[in-house]
Coordinates of C-alpha atoms in Angstrom, one line a residue:
M1 CA 93.1 -89.1 104.4
H2 CA 90.0 -91.0 102.3
N3 CA 87.6 -88.4 101.7
A4 CA 84.6 -91.2 100.9
P5 CA 81.6 -90.2 100.8
I6 CA 79.2 -90.8 104.1
L7 CA 76.2 -93.6 104.4
S8 CA 74.5 -93.2 107.3
F9 CA 71.0 -95.8 107.0
F10 CA 68.0 -97.5 108.5
S11 CA 67.9 -101.3 107.9
D12 CA 63.9 -102.4 107.4
P13 CA 65.1 -106.0 109.2
F14 CA 61.1 -107.1 109.1
S15 CA 61.1 -106.7 105.1
L16 CA 58.5 -103.5 105.8
G17 CA 59.8 -101.4 102.8
R18 CA 61.0 -98.6 105.5
S19 CA 64.7 -99.0 105.1
A20 CA 66.2 -95.3 104.5
F21 CA 69.6 -94.2 103.3
C22 CA 71.2 -90.7 103.2
L23 CA 74.7 -90.1 101.2
K24 CA 76.8 -87.1 102.6
R25 CA 79.7 -86.5 99.9
R26 CA 82.9 -84.6 101.0
H27 CA 81.2 -81.0 100.2
G28 CA 78.1 -81.3 102.4
D29 CA 75.4 -82.2 100.2
Y30 CA 72.7 -84.7 101.3
Q31 CA 71.1 -87.1 98.8
H32 CA 68.3 -89.0 100.5
L33 CA 68.6 -92.6 98.7
S34 CA 66.5 -95.5 97.9
L35 CA 68.1 -99.1 97.9
R36 CA 68.1 -100.0 94.5
E37 CA 70.0 -96.2 94.0
V38 CA 72.6 -97.8 96.3
G39 CA 73.0 -100.8 94.8
N40 CA 73.8 -98.3 92.0
L41 CA 76.3 -96.4 93.6
R42 CA 80.1 -97.1 92.1
E43 CA 82.6 -95.3 94.7
P44 CA 83.5 -95.7 97.8
V45 CA 81.3 -95.5 100.7
V46 CA 82.3 -94.9 104.6
V47 CA 80.0 -96.9 106.9
S48 CA 78.9 -98.1 111.2
E49 CA 78.1 -101.9 111.0
A50 CA 78.2 -103.1 107.4
F51 CA 77.3 -106.3 107.7
V52 CA 73.7 -104.3 108.4
L53 CA 74.2 -102.7 104.5
V54 CA 75.2 -106.0 103.2
G55 CA 72.3 -107.8 104.4
E56 CA 70.0 -105.6 102.9
L57 CA 71.6 -105.3 99.6
R58 CA 71.3 -108.8 99.8
A59 CA 67.6 -108.9 100.8
G60 CA 66.6 -106.6 98.4
G61 CA 69.2 -108.8 95.0
R62 CA 71.2 -105.9 95.1
T63 CA 75.0 -105.7 93.7
L64 CA 78.1 -104.9 96.7
V65 CA 78.7 -101.7 96.6
P66 CA 82.4 -101.2 95.6
K67 CA 84.0 -100.5 97.9
I68 CA 82.2 -99.8 101.8
L69 CA 85.0 -98.9 104.6
D70 CA 83.8 -100.3 107.6
I71 CA 84.2 -97.8 110.4
D72 CA 84.0 -100.5 113.3
D73 CA 87.2 -103.1 112.6
A74 CA 89.0 -99.6 112.9
L75 CA 87.9 -98.7 116.2
R76 CA 89.2 -102.3 117.2
L77 CA 92.1 -102.2 115.9
L78 CA 92.9 -98.5 117.5
S79 CA 91.6 -99.9 121.2
G80 CA 94.0 -102.6 121.4
R81 CA 91.4 -104.0 124.2
A82 CA 90.1 -107.5 124.2
K83 CA 86.5 -108.1 125.1
D84 CA 88.0 -109.2 128.6
D85 CA 89.7 -106.2 129.0
G86 CA 87.0 -103.5 128.0
G87 CA 87.6 -103.6 124.7
E88 CA 83.9 -104.7 123.8
K89 CA 82.8 -100.6 125.1
L90 CA 85.5 -98.7 122.7
W91 CA 84.8 -101.1 119.7
S92 CA 81.2 -99.9 119.4
S93 CA 80.4 -98.0 116.7
K94 CA 76.7 -96.3 118.2
R95 CA 78.2 -95.6 121.8
A96 CA 81.3 -93.5 119.9
L97 CA 79.5 -91.8 117.3
E98 CA 76.8 -90.6 120.5
P99 CA 79.4 -87.4 121.3
H100 CA 79.3 -86.3 117.6
F101 CA 75.1 -85.9 117.6
S102 CA 73.8 -82.3 118.0
S103 CA 72.5 -83.3 121.3
P104 CA 71.7 -86.1 123.2
A105 CA 68.5 -85.8 122.5
E106 CA 68.8 -86.5 119.0
F107 CA 71.2 -89.2 119.4
K108 CA 68.9 -90.7 121.8
R109 CA 66.3 -90.9 119.2
W110 CA 68.4 -91.8 115.9
S111 CA 69.6 -95.0 118.5
E112 CA 65.5 -95.9 119.1
V113 CA 65.0 -96.2 115.3
Y114 CA 68.3 -97.6 114.3
E115 CA 68.2 -100.5 116.9
G116 CA 64.3 -100.5 116.1
R117 CA 62.9 -100.0 119.7
G118 CA 61.0 -96.9 118.8
S119 CA 58.7 -95.6 116.4
F120 CA 59.9 -95.3 112.8
P121 CA 60.1 -91.9 111.5
L122 CA 58.5 -90.8 108.5
G123 CA 58.7 -87.5 106.4
E124 CA 60.9 -84.7 107.8
E125 CA 62.0 -86.2 111.1
R126 CA 63.2 -89.5 109.3
L127 CA 65.4 -87.4 106.4
R128 CA 66.6 -85.4 109.9
L129 CA 67.7 -87.9 111.6
L130 CA 69.4 -89.7 108.6
E131 CA 71.3 -86.1 108.0
S132 CA 72.0 -85.9 111.6
A133 CA 73.9 -89.8 111.8
A134 CA 75.7 -88.6 108.6
D135 CA 77.1 -85.9 110.0
A136 CA 78.2 -87.5 113.2
L137 CA 79.5 -90.5 110.7
E138 CA 82.1 -87.6 109.3
K139 CA 83.2 -86.4 112.0
L140 CA 84.1 -89.7 113.8
W141 CA 85.4 -90.8 110.6
R142 CA 87.9 -87.7 110.7
D143 CA 88.9 -88.5 114.5
V144 CA 89.2 -92.3 113.5
Q145 CA 91.9 -91.5 110.8
D146 CA 93.4 -88.8 112.6
R147 CA 94.1 -92.1 115.5
L148 CA 95.3 -94.6 112.9
Q149 CA 98.0 -91.7 111.2
L150 CA 98.9 -91.2 115.3
Q151 CA 99.0 -94.8 116.2
G152 CA 101.1 -95.7 113.4
E153 CA 97.8 -98.1 111.9
Y154 CA 96.6 -96.1 109.0
E155 CA 98.8 -97.9 106.2
R156 CA 97.7 -101.3 107.3
F157 CA 94.5 -100.4 107.7
E158 CA 94.0 -98.9 104.3
Q159 CA 96.7 -101.6 102.4
I160 CA 95.1 -105.4 104.3
E161 CA 92.1 -104.5 106.5
W162 CA 89.6 -102.5 104.0
P163 CA 90.7 -104.7 100.9
T164 CA 89.8 -108.1 103.0
Q165 CA 86.6 -106.3 104.4
Q166 CA 85.3 -106.3 100.6
L167 CA 86.3 -109.5 99.6
L168 CA 84.4 -110.4 102.6
H169 CA 80.6 -108.4 101.8
Y170 CA 81.1 -110.2 99.3
R171 CA 80.9 -113.5 100.8
Q172 CA 78.5 -112.4 103.3
L173 CA 76.1 -111.2 100.0
R174 CA 76.7 -114.2 98.0
G175 CA 76.5 -116.9 101.1
L176 CA 78.4 -120.3 101.0
P177 CA 76.3 -123.2 99.9
F178 CA 74.9 -126.2 101.9
S179 CA 73.8 -129.6 101.6
A180 CA 70.4 -129.7 104.0
E181 CA 70.5 -133.6 103.7
A182 CA 74.4 -133.7 105.2
R183 CA 73.5 -130.5 107.2
N184 CA 70.8 -133.0 108.9
A185 CA 73.4 -135.8 108.9
C186 CA 75.3 -134.3 110.6
L187 CA 73.0 -132.3 113.2
E188 CA 72.5 -136.0 114.2
A189 CA 75.5 -137.0 114.5
A190 CA 76.6 -133.5 117.0
R191 CA 72.9 -134.7 118.9
N192 CA 74.4 -138.2 119.4
E193 CA 77.7 -137.3 120.6
K194 CA 76.6 -134.3 123.2
Y195 CA 73.9 -137.2 124.7
T196 CA 76.8 -139.9 124.9
A197 CA 79.2 -137.1 126.8
Y198 CA 76.6 -135.7 128.6
R199 CA 75.8 -139.2 130.1
A200 CA 79.7 -139.6 130.8
I201 CA 79.7 -136.4 132.6
S202 CA 76.5 -136.9 134.7
E203 CA 77.3 -140.4 136.0
A204 CA 81.3 -139.4 137.0
L205 CA 79.6 -136.7 138.8
G206 CA 76.5 -138.4 140.2
V207 CA 74.1 -134.9 139.4
S208 CA 72.8 -134.0 136.3
A209 CA 75.7 -131.7 134.1
S210 CA 73.1 -129.5 132.8
G211 CA 74.0 -125.6 132.7
L212 CA 77.5 -126.9 133.3
N213 CA 80.5 -125.2 131.3
Y214 CA 83.6 -124.1 131.5
R215 CA 83.4 -121.3 133.9
N216 CA 81.5 -122.9 136.7
V217 CA 82.9 -127.2 136.5
G218 CA 86.0 -126.2 137.9
Q219 CA 83.7 -127.0 141.3
Y220 CA 83.4 -130.2 140.0
L221 CA 87.1 -131.6 139.5
S222 CA 88.0 -133.0 142.8
K223 CA 85.7 -135.6 142.5
T224 CA 87.2 -137.0 138.6
D225 CA 89.9 -138.3 137.5
A226 CA 90.6 -134.2 135.9
S227 CA 91.2 -133.1 140.0
H228 CA 94.6 -132.3 139.3
L229 CA 93.3 -129.3 136.9
S230 CA 91.8 -128.2 140.0
V231 CA 94.7 -126.0 140.8
F232 CA 94.4 -124.3 137.6
S233 CA 92.3 -120.6 138.8
D234 CA 91.9 -119.2 135.4
N235 CA 88.8 -120.1 133.9
A236 CA 89.2 -118.7 130.6
A237 CA 92.4 -121.0 130.0
L238 CA 90.4 -123.9 131.0
P239 CA 88.9 -124.9 128.0
D240 CA 92.9 -125.9 127.0
Y241 CA 93.8 -127.1 129.6
M242 CA 91.2 -129.6 129.5
K243 CA 92.1 -130.2 125.8
L244 CA 96.0 -130.9 127.2
A245 CA 94.5 -133.6 129.7
R246 CA 91.4 -135.2 127.7
S247 CA 94.0 -138.3 127.0
T248 CA 95.3 -139.0 130.5
S249 CA 91.8 -138.0 131.7
D250 CA 88.2 -139.6 130.6
F251 CA 86.5 -137.0 132.0
A252 CA 88.6 -133.9 130.7
A253 CA 87.3 -135.8 127.5
S254 CA 83.9 -136.1 127.7
F255 CA 83.8 -132.4 128.9
V256 CA 86.0 -131.2 125.5
S257 CA 83.0 -133.6 124.0
Y258 CA 80.0 -132.4 125.2
M259 CA 81.2 -128.9 124.9
E260 CA 81.9 -128.6 121.5
A261 CA 79.2 -130.9 120.5
S262 CA 77.2 -128.4 122.0
R263 CA 78.5 -125.8 120.1
D264 CA 78.7 -127.5 117.2
V265 CA 74.5 -128.1 117.2
R266 CA 73.6 -124.5 118.0
T267 CA 75.9 -123.9 114.9
L268 CA 74.2 -126.3 112.5
S269 CA 70.7 -125.9 114.1
Q270 CA 71.3 -122.2 112.1
L271 CA 71.6 -123.8 108.3
E272 CA 68.0 -123.2 107.5
D273 CA 68.0 -121.1 104.6
Q274 CA 65.3 -122.3 102.3
F275 CA 67.3 -121.9 99.6
G276 CA 70.3 -123.7 100.6
R277 CA 72.8 -121.0 101.3
V278 CA 74.0 -119.3 104.6
F279 CA 75.0 -115.5 105.1
P280 CA 77.5 -116.1 108.0
R281 CA 78.9 -112.3 109.1
F282 CA 82.3 -111.7 108.9
H283 CA 84.4 -110.1 111.4
V284 CA 87.9 -108.6 109.6
V285 CA 89.1 -108.1 112.9
G286 CA 87.1 -110.5 115.0
T287 CA 89.9 -110.7 117.6
V288 CA 92.0 -107.9 119.5
T289 CA 94.9 -110.0 117.3
G290 CA 93.7 -109.5 113.9
R291 CA 92.2 -113.4 113.0
I292 CA 88.8 -112.7 110.8
L293 CA 86.8 -114.9 112.8
V294 CA 82.2 -115.7 111.1
S295 CA 79.3 -115.4 113.4
D296 CA 75.4 -116.4 113.1
P297 CA 76.7 -119.3 112.3
H298 CA 80.2 -119.7 114.2
L299 CA 80.8 -122.0 110.4
Q300 CA 85.1 -121.5 111.6
Q301 CA 84.7 -123.6 114.7
L302 CA 82.4 -126.2 113.3
K303 CA 84.8 -129.9 113.9
R304 CA 85.6 -131.4 110.7
R305 CA 83.5 -134.1 110.9
H306 CA 80.3 -132.6 111.3
R307 CA 82.2 -129.5 108.4
S308 CA 80.4 -132.1 106.1
C309 CA 77.4 -129.5 105.4
L310 CA 79.3 -127.1 103.4
V311 CA 79.3 -127.5 99.5
A312 CA 81.4 -126.1 96.7
D313 CA 78.6 -124.1 93.7
E314 CA 77.8 -126.0 91.0
G315 CA 80.3 -126.7 89.0
K316 CA 82.8 -126.6 91.4
V317 CA 84.7 -128.7 93.8
L318 CA 86.0 -128.2 97.7
S319 CA 90.0 -127.2 97.7
Y320 CA 91.1 -126.6 101.5
I321 CA 94.4 -125.4 102.7
D322 CA 96.1 -125.2 105.5
Y323 CA 99.3 -123.6 106.9
A324 CA 101.1 -126.4 109.1
Q325 CA 102.3 -125.1 112.1
F326 CA 102.0 -122.1 111.1
E327 CA 102.4 -120.0 114.8
P328 CA 105.5 -122.1 115.3
G329 CA 106.4 -120.8 112.1
I330 CA 106.6 -117.0 112.7
I331 CA 108.1 -118.0 116.4
A332 CA 110.8 -119.7 114.1
A333 CA 111.2 -116.0 112.4
L334 CA 111.3 -114.3 115.5
A335 CA 112.8 -116.2 118.5
N336 CA 116.5 -115.7 116.9
D337 CA 117.0 -119.4 117.3
D338 CA 119.0 -121.5 115.3
E339 CA 118.5 -124.2 116.7
F340 CA 114.8 -123.7 116.0
L341 CA 114.8 -122.7 113.1
A342 CA 116.4 -125.5 111.7
A343 CA 114.6 -127.9 113.9
Y344 CA 110.8 -126.2 112.0
N345 CA 113.0 -126.4 108.8
G346 CA 113.4 -129.7 108.6
G347 CA 110.3 -131.5 110.4
D348 CA 107.4 -131.8 112.2
L349 CA 107.8 -130.2 115.8
Y350 CA 105.1 -131.7 117.4
S351 CA 105.9 -135.1 116.2
N352 CA 108.7 -134.4 117.3
L353 CA 107.5 -133.8 121.1
S354 CA 105.2 -136.7 120.8
I355 CA 108.2 -138.8 120.2
A356 CA 110.1 -137.1 122.7
I357 CA 107.6 -137.5 125.8
F358 CA 105.4 -140.7 124.7
G359 CA 108.3 -143.0 122.8
D360 CA 105.5 -142.4 119.8
A361 CA 104.0 -140.1 117.1
D362 CA 100.6 -141.0 118.3
H363 CA 100.0 -138.0 121.3
R364 CA 100.8 -135.3 118.4
K365 CA 97.1 -134.0 119.0
E366 CA 98.2 -133.5 122.2
C367 CA 101.7 -132.0 122.1
K368 CA 100.6 -129.7 119.5
Q369 CA 98.4 -127.9 122.2
A370 CA 101.5 -128.6 124.6
F371 CA 104.0 -126.7 122.4
L372 CA 101.7 -124.5 122.0
A373 CA 101.0 -123.6 125.7
F374 CA 104.5 -123.6 126.6
C375 CA 104.8 -120.8 123.8
Y376 CA 102.6 -118.7 125.2
G377 CA 103.7 -118.5 128.7
M378 CA 102.7 -122.1 130.5
S379 CA 105.6 -123.4 132.8
R380 CA 106.9 -126.6 132.3
P381 CA 105.9 -128.2 136.0
N382 CA 102.2 -127.5 134.6
I383 CA 102.6 -128.7 131.4
A384 CA 103.8 -131.9 132.7
R385 CA 101.2 -132.0 135.0
L386 CA 98.6 -131.7 132.4
L387 CA 100.3 -134.2 130.1
S388 CA 100.7 -136.7 132.6
G389 CA 97.6 -136.6 134.7
T390 CA 99.1 -136.6 137.7
R391 CA 100.4 -134.3 140.4
P392 CA 104.1 -133.7 141.5
G393 CA 106.4 -136.0 142.7
T394 CA 105.0 -139.0 140.6
A395 CA 107.4 -141.3 138.4
R396 CA 105.0 -140.3 135.3
Y397 CA 104.9 -136.4 136.3
N398 CA 109.1 -136.7 136.7
A399 CA 109.6 -138.8 133.8
T400 CA 107.2 -136.1 132.1
L401 CA 108.5 -133.4 132.8
Q402 CA 112.5 -134.0 132.3
N403 CA 110.9 -135.3 128.6
L404 CA 110.0 -131.1 128.8
D405 CA 113.2 -129.9 129.8
L406 CA 115.8 -132.0 127.7
F407 CA 113.4 -131.1 124.1
F408 CA 112.6 -127.1 125.1
G409 CA 116.3 -127.2 126.4
R410 CA 117.7 -127.3 122.6
Y411 CA 116.0 -123.6 121.9
P412 CA 116.7 -121.3 124.6
G413 CA 116.2 -118.7 122.4
L414 CA 112.2 -119.5 122.5
D415 CA 112.6 -118.0 126.6
A416 CA 114.9 -115.0 125.9
F417 CA 112.1 -114.4 123.0
K418 CA 109.3 -114.4 125.9
V419 CA 111.4 -112.8 128.1
R420 CA 111.9 -110.1 125.5
L421 CA 108.0 -109.4 124.6
V422 CA 107.3 -108.9 128.5
Q423 CA 110.2 -106.9 129.5
K424 CA 108.2 -104.4 126.4
L425 CA 104.6 -104.5 127.9
A426 CA 106.3 -103.7 131.4
A427 CA 107.8 -100.8 129.7
E428 CA 105.9 -99.6 127.1
G429 CA 102.4 -100.6 128.0
F430 CA 101.8 -102.6 124.5
V431 CA 103.0 -105.4 122.9
A432 CA 102.3 -105.3 118.3
S433 CA 102.3 -107.2 115.7
V434 CA 105.7 -107.2 113.4
W435 CA 103.1 -104.5 111.2
G436 CA 101.1 -102.6 113.4
N437 CA 97.8 -103.8 115.5
R438 CA 98.9 -103.2 119.2
R439 CA 97.2 -104.5 122.3
Y440 CA 98.2 -101.9 125.6
R441 CA 98.0 -102.6 128.6
T442 CA 95.0 -101.4 131.1
A443 CA 96.3 -101.8 135.0
V444 CA 99.3 -100.3 136.6
G445 CA 101.9 -102.5 138.1
P446 CA 103.9 -105.5 137.8
L447 CA 102.3 -107.8 135.3
V448 CA 99.9 -109.7 136.0
A449 CA 100.0 -114.2 134.3
K450 CA 97.5 -113.1 132.6
E451 CA 99.5 -110.3 130.7
R452 CA 102.3 -112.2 130.5
R453 CA 101.0 -114.8 128.3
W454 CA 99.1 -112.2 126.2
A455 CA 102.4 -110.0 125.4
I456 CA 103.2 -113.0 123.4
S457 CA 100.6 -114.6 121.7
Q458 CA 99.8 -110.2 120.2
V459 CA 102.8 -111.2 119.0
I460 CA 102.5 -113.9 117.3
Q461 CA 99.2 -114.8 116.5
G462 CA 99.1 -110.9 115.0
T463 CA 101.6 -111.7 113.0
A464 CA 99.8 -115.4 111.8
S465 CA 96.7 -113.0 111.0
L466 CA 98.6 -110.6 108.7
I467 CA 99.9 -113.0 106.8
F468 CA 97.1 -114.7 106.0
K469 CA 95.2 -111.7 105.1
E470 CA 97.6 -111.1 102.9
A471 CA 97.5 -114.5 101.5
L472 CA 93.9 -114.2 101.1
L473 CA 94.1 -111.0 98.7
E474 CA 96.4 -112.6 96.7
L475 CA 93.9 -114.7 96.0
A476 CA 91.4 -113.6 95.3
A477 CA 93.2 -111.3 92.9
E478 CA 94.4 -115.1 91.0
F479 CA 91.2 -116.6 91.2
G480 CA 88.5 -113.9 92.0
S481 CA 86.5 -113.4 95.0
D482 CA 84.2 -116.2 94.2
A483 CA 87.3 -118.7 94.8
V484 CA 87.0 -117.6 98.6
L485 CA 84.5 -119.3 100.5
L486 CA 85.6 -119.3 104.3
P487 CA 88.7 -118.0 106.1
M488 CA 89.4 -120.8 108.8
H489 CA 92.2 -119.1 111.7
D490 CA 94.7 -120.5 109.7
A491 CA 94.0 -122.4 106.4
V492 CA 90.9 -121.3 104.2
L493 CA 88.2 -123.1 102.3
L494 CA 88.7 -122.5 98.1
Q495 CA 86.0 -123.9 95.6
F496 CA 87.7 -124.2 91.6
P497 CA 86.3 -125.5 88.4
V498 CA 86.1 -129.3 88.6
A499 CA 88.9 -130.0 85.9
Q500 CA 91.0 -127.3 87.4
K501 CA 91.2 -128.1 91.0
G502 CA 94.7 -130.4 91.1
D503 CA 96.2 -126.6 88.9
D504 CA 94.6 -124.7 90.9
T505 CA 95.2 -126.1 94.3
R506 CA 99.4 -126.1 93.7
R507 CA 99.0 -122.7 92.7
A508 CA 97.0 -121.9 95.6
S509 CA 99.0 -123.5 97.9
E510 CA 102.8 -121.5 95.9
I511 CA 100.7 -118.4 96.9
M512 CA 100.5 -119.2 100.9
Q513 CA 103.6 -120.2 101.1
A514 CA 104.8 -116.7 98.9
C515 CA 103.2 -114.7 101.3
F516 CA 104.6 -116.5 104.3
E517 CA 107.8 -116.2 103.0
R518 CA 108.2 -112.8 101.6
R519 CA 108.0 -111.4 105.6
F520 CA 110.3 -114.1 106.1
P521 CA 111.9 -116.1 103.7
Q522 CA 114.6 -117.6 105.9
V523 CA 111.5 -119.9 107.1
S524 CA 110.5 -122.7 105.6
V525 CA 106.7 -122.6 105.8
R526 CA 104.4 -125.7 104.7
V527 CA 101.5 -125.4 102.9
T528 CA 99.2 -128.5 103.1
S529 CA 96.1 -129.4 101.3
G530 CA 93.7 -131.6 102.9
E531 CA 90.0 -132.9 103.1
F532 CA 88.2 -129.7 104.7
A533 CA 85.5 -132.5 105.9
E534 CA 84.9 -136.3 106.9
K535 CA 83.0 -137.9 104.1
V536 CA 79.1 -137.3 104.0
A537 CA 78.4 -141.0 102.9
D538 CA 80.1 -142.0 107.3
M539 CA 77.2 -139.8 108.4
L540 CA 73.8 -140.1 106.0
P541 CA 71.5 -143.3 107.1
A542 CA 71.5 -146.3 105.3
E543 CA 69.0 -147.4 102.4
N544 CA 66.4 -149.3 102.8

């Protein structure tokens, strides 16, 4: 069990000189600190909402505490729930702290101050509230550690999640450099894409596209060449259906472009720091599968053609390294299908599927989505409907379905693997990755389609997130924390000294490959290096 000191604090979002900190040591002594004194700490501390503390240290020009143990990620891991399953309530450290305060009134007053909704306390009241919060956080921390131990998650959290937290706290403190000129070019390009897609959608529907999103567009699909999507009632999965259908539907292609461009406009609009750096928030357990997410702004979601605004620090150059076919590699390791393992080790599964269905490899992008959709539980008839762009019974649909059956029929172990995971969820009420990271059912009775899908994705993506974090930590150990700029789901953006880029990129690729093969030596995983973004010159306006 980790008996690090507890740090409670009130932040100073309006730069009024009101930040306040209280350190409670294991023997019960309280020490009220200034921001300067917090920056000088040389011991680990336990906090809630560590991103707020890191922001305070950055704003005050202070260094990072050697180890900040963020209780929020522990709560996310323990919850085993996604946001749409009520997980958000279980993730909230403020909600979790409430029963550990001495009284509801004390919690209410602390919460008002912490959230900036009430008058800032002075003198004895401020000290009392900080000490009360430290007491509550200490009790919650003991409870969380007990639950982590009971659930078999403590070792993983200590060895993987905490070190990853610290690596990304460092990146939040340092920020990422960006080019204002390139940002402006990217923003203009994204706005143009959004407007072009907006016009195409409005013309197809005969009404304004304003306010449309994936949640409400379904009612209009029957009026478009994407009418075959109207049979799918799961709005949460509609983005994936649209992406699968865009090769055969102009409306689907326009709508996906509109939504992605709208997202990129929002993200790029947030790159406004006068010093040319952006300081996003990193969520180490960002999803129920344990993937790292970046928010404020959502840099991970930028399309490749809009990423050229992100640059390396002076004297360094970017290097982008990617696990190719990462999730199929996990499946190859876990499914116990020798034919599929051989196919993965021997070639490009997505291109092979494109050849099987379309006769060429030109549809690799759509077939990647189709392949993963199948692996995560979508039926072959539904995939055939999406890829063919037609309803059952047409010649094109029948040919597509036949080719899908022939392709996946070679790998019966995939279906058996999915069945095993669904049966485990039904029998035990949860599934997990190869090392913890459970997801629990929230209902009783027979499994519904959504549960059958996540029974599979939790195991595959949860295992992938574990390997990816292990690789991040080894990259930081080899090249230093400053080399790691941005995790991108299955890839990572690094920066190296200009003269060392070639050697360092090769070494980084070897590290990522070794981390995968240490877990699954039978799989010949592929790690690629390439361009993080399109060339900025392609977006900048021509000189007069």
